[in-house]
XYZ file of C-alpha atoms in Angstrom:
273
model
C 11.823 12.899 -15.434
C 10.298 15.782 -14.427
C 10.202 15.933 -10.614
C 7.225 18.844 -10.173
C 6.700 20.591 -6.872
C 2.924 18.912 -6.517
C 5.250 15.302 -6.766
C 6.957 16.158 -3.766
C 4.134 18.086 -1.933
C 1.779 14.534 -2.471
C 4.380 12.197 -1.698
C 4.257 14.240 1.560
C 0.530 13.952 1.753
C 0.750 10.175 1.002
C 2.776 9.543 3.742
C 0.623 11.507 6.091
C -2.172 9.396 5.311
C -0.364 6.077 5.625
C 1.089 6.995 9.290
C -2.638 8.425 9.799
C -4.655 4.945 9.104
C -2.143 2.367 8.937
C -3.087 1.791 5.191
C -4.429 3.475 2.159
C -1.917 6.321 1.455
C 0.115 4.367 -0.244
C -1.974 3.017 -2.923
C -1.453 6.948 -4.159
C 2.621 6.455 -4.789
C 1.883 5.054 -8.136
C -0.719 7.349 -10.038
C 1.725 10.242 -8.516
C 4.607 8.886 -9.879
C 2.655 8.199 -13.247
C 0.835 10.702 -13.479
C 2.920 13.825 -12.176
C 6.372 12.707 -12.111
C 5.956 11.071 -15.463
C 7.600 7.915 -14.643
C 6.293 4.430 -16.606
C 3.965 2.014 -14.839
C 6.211 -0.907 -14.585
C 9.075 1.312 -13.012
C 6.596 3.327 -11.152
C 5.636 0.380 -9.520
C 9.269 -0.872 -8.409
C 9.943 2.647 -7.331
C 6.590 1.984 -4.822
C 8.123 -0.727 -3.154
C 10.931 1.346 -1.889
C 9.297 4.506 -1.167
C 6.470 2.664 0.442
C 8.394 -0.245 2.092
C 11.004 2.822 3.881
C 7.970 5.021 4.755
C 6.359 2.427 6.222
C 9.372 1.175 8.107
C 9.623 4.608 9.536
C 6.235 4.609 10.913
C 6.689 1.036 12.262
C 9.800 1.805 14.248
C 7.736 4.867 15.926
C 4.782 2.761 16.458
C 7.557 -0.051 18.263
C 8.741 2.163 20.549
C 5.248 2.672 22.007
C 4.649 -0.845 21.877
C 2.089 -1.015 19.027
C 3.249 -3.692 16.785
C 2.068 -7.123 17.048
C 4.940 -9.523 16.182
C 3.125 -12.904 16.606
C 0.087 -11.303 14.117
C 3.103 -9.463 11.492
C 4.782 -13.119 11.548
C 1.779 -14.819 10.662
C 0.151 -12.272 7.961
C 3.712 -11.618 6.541
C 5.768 -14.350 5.898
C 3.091 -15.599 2.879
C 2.823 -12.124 1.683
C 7.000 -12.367 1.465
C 6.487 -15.468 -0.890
C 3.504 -13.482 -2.097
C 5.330 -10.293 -3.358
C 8.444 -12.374 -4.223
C 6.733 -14.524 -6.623
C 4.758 -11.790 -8.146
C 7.928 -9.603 -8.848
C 10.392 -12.307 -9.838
C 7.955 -14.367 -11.844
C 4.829 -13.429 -12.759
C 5.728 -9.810 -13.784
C 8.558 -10.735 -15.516
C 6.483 -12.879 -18.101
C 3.841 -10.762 -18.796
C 5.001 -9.228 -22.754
C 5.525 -5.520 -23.018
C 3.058 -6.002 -25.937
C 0.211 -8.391 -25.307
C -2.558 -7.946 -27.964
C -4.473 -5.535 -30.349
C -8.246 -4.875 -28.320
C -10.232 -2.751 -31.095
C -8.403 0.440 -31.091
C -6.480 -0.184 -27.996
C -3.107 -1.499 -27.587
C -2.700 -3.539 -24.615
C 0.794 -3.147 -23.052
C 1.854 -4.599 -19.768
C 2.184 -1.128 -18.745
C -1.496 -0.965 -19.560
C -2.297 -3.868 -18.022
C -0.934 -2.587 -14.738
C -2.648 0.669 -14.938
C -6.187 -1.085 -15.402
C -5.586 -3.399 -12.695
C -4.177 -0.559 -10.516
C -7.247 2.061 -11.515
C -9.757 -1.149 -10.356
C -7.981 -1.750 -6.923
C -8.312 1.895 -6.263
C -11.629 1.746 -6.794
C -12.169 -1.571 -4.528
C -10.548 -0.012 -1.649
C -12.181 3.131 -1.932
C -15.454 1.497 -1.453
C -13.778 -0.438 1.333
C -12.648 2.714 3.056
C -15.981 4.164 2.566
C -18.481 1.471 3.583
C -15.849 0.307 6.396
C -17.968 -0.993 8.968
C -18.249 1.800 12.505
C -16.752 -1.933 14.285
C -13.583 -0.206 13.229
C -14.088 3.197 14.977
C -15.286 1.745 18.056
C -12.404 -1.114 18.609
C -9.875 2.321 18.677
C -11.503 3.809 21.632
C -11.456 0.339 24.015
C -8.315 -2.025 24.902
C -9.087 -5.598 23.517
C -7.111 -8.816 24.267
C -5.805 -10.163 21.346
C -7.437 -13.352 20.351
C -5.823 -16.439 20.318
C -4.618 -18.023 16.434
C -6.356 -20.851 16.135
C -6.141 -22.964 13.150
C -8.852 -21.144 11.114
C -7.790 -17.789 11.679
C -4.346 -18.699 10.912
C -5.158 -20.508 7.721
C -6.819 -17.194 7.118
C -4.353 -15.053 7.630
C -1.900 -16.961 5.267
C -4.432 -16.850 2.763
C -5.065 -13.026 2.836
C -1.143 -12.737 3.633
C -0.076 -14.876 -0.001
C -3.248 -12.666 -1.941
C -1.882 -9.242 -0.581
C 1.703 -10.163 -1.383
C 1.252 -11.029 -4.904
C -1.465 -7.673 -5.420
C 1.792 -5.656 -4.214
C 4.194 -7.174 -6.232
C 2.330 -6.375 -9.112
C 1.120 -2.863 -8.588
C 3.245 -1.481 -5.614
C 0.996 -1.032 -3.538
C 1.394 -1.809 0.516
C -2.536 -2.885 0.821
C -3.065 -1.835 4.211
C -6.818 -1.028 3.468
C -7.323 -4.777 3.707
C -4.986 -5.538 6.390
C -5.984 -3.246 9.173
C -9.799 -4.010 8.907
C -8.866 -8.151 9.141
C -6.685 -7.276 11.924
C -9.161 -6.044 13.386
C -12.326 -7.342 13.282
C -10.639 -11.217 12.709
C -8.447 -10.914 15.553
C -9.598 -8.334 17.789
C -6.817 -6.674 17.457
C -6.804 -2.244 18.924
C -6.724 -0.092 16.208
C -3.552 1.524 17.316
C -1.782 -2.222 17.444
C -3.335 -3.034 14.345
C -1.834 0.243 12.399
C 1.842 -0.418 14.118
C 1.297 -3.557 12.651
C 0.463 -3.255 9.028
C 2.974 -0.974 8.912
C 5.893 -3.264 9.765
C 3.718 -5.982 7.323
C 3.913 -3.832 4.423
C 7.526 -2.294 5.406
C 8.637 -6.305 5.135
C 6.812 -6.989 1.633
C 7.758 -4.128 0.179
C 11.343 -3.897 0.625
C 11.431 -7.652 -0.092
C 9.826 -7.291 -3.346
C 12.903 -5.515 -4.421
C 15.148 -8.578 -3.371
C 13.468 -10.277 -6.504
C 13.245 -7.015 -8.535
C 16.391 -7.041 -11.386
C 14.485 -3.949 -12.865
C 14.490 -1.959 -10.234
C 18.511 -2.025 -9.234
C 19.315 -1.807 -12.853
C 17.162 1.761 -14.034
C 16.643 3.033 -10.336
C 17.304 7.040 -10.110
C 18.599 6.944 -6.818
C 18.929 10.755 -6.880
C 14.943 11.028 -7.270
C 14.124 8.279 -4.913
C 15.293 9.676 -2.160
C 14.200 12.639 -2.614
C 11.145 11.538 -3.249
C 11.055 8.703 0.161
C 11.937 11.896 2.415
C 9.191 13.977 1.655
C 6.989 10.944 2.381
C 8.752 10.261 5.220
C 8.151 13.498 6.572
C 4.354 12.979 6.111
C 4.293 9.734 8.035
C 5.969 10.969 10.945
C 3.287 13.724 10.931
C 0.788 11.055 10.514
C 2.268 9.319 13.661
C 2.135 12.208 15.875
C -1.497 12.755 15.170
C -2.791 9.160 15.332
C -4.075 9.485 18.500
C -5.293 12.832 18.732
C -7.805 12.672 16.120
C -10.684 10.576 14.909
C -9.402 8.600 11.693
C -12.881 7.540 10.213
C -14.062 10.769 8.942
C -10.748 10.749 7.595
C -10.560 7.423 6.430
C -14.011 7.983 4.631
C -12.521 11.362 2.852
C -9.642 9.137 1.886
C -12.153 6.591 0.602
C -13.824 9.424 -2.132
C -10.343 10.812 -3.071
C -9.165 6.747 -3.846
C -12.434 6.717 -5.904
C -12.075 9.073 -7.871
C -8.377 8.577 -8.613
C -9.289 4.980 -9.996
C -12.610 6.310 -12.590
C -9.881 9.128 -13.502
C -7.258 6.436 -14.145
C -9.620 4.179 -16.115
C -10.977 7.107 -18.194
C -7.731 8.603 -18.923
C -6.332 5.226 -20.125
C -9.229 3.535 -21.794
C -11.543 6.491 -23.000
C -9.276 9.786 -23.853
């Protein structure tokens, strides 16, 4: 494996962006590890969980000690996305062949398969991030009440919870970009609470992803991974400090193009060249 430099420097940068906004750096961890660390998709992906799910629980535990983590809201959004990311990574990835089918002159592979579907939810969120409504901006600069669960926004939240679970067992990624904005603008949630929060959500997934994940504690390059986990580490506590000292939409918005981009370069590097 050859662990370049830029690896290390974006893992860094990944993790700044995650303890930044709560969300969206991590959906980088598995084109870098791809793509410059030349490590294959479907180990690239259990190799997300961890560095991801340990970043993240990093930047929960700083956000907890300032008492910006919602337990009641991370209980209800994360227990389905633990059955979520658990059935995705003990079940459904598992079946899916290594080789699935002849498409003209493409071979589709599950590692393909995870690529494409990787390269489209980049693409989705940086949209998201982009056209992310100024709702978002504005709930970070006044104190809200949380609202109170009732059964809709519960049923909700188990829904979106179970759907985000199962996208990160497949692809490794945390999914934050869809968590913080239903957190909220569903529950009313301050932005600040709402990134301590997702945090400790995708810290939980992630890490229990793994539980169900034979391929990962059987090929895992421990001497890599943590490596690799500190320098992201190192960006999220960065990304912590500066949370609320800056404005994180023109940021967020930034992030949005770069996620963009990423995803057409992923499709066109796997499908076209």
């Amino acid at each position: 494996m050859n662990e370049s430099i830029a690896g290390y420097l974006a893992a860094t940068f990944m993790g700044f962006v995650l303890g930044l906004l709560g969300g969206g750096g991590s959906i980088l961890t598995l084109p870098i590890l791809v793509y410059l660390c030349n490590t294959k998709p479907v180990l690239a992906s259990s190799y997300s969980l961890w560095i991801v799910g340990v970043t993240a629980l990093v930047g929960a535990v700083k956000h907890a000690q300032k008492q910006q983590v919602s337990y009641q809201v991370a209980l209800a959004f994360g227990i389905p996305s633990l059955f979520g990311v658990t059935l995705a990574r003990g079940v459904l990835l598992p079946s899916i062949p290594e080789q699935i089918c002849q498409v003209g002159s493409i071979q589709l592979t599950r590692d393909l398969v995870i690529l494409i579907l990787f390269a489209v939810l980049m693409i989705v969120a940086g949209v998201a991030m982009i056209l992310q409504k100024q709702v978002l901006t504005e709930s970070s600069e006044r104190e809200l009440e949380l609202k109170n669960l009732d059964r809709s926004k519960i049923a909700f939240l188990v829904a979106e919870g179970l759907m985000v679970g199962v996208l990160t067992g497949l692809v490794g990624a945390g999914g934050g970009f869809v968590i913080v904005p239903v957190l909220v603008l569903l529950l009313g949630v301050p932005m600040r609470i709402a990134i301590g929060t997702s945090l400790a959500i995708i810290c939980g997934k992630s890490l229990a992803g793994l539980l169900a994940d034979r391929m990962f504690w059987a090929d895992a390059n421990w001497h890599f991974l943590i490596r690799f986990t500190l320098a992201s580490v190192v960006g999220i506590l960065l990304g912590s400090l500066l949370v609320s000292k800056v404005s994180t939409r023109p940021l967020k918005v930034g992030f949005g193009w770069l996620a963009l981009l990423f995803g057409f370069f992923m499709l066109s590097k796997e499908l076209v060249f």
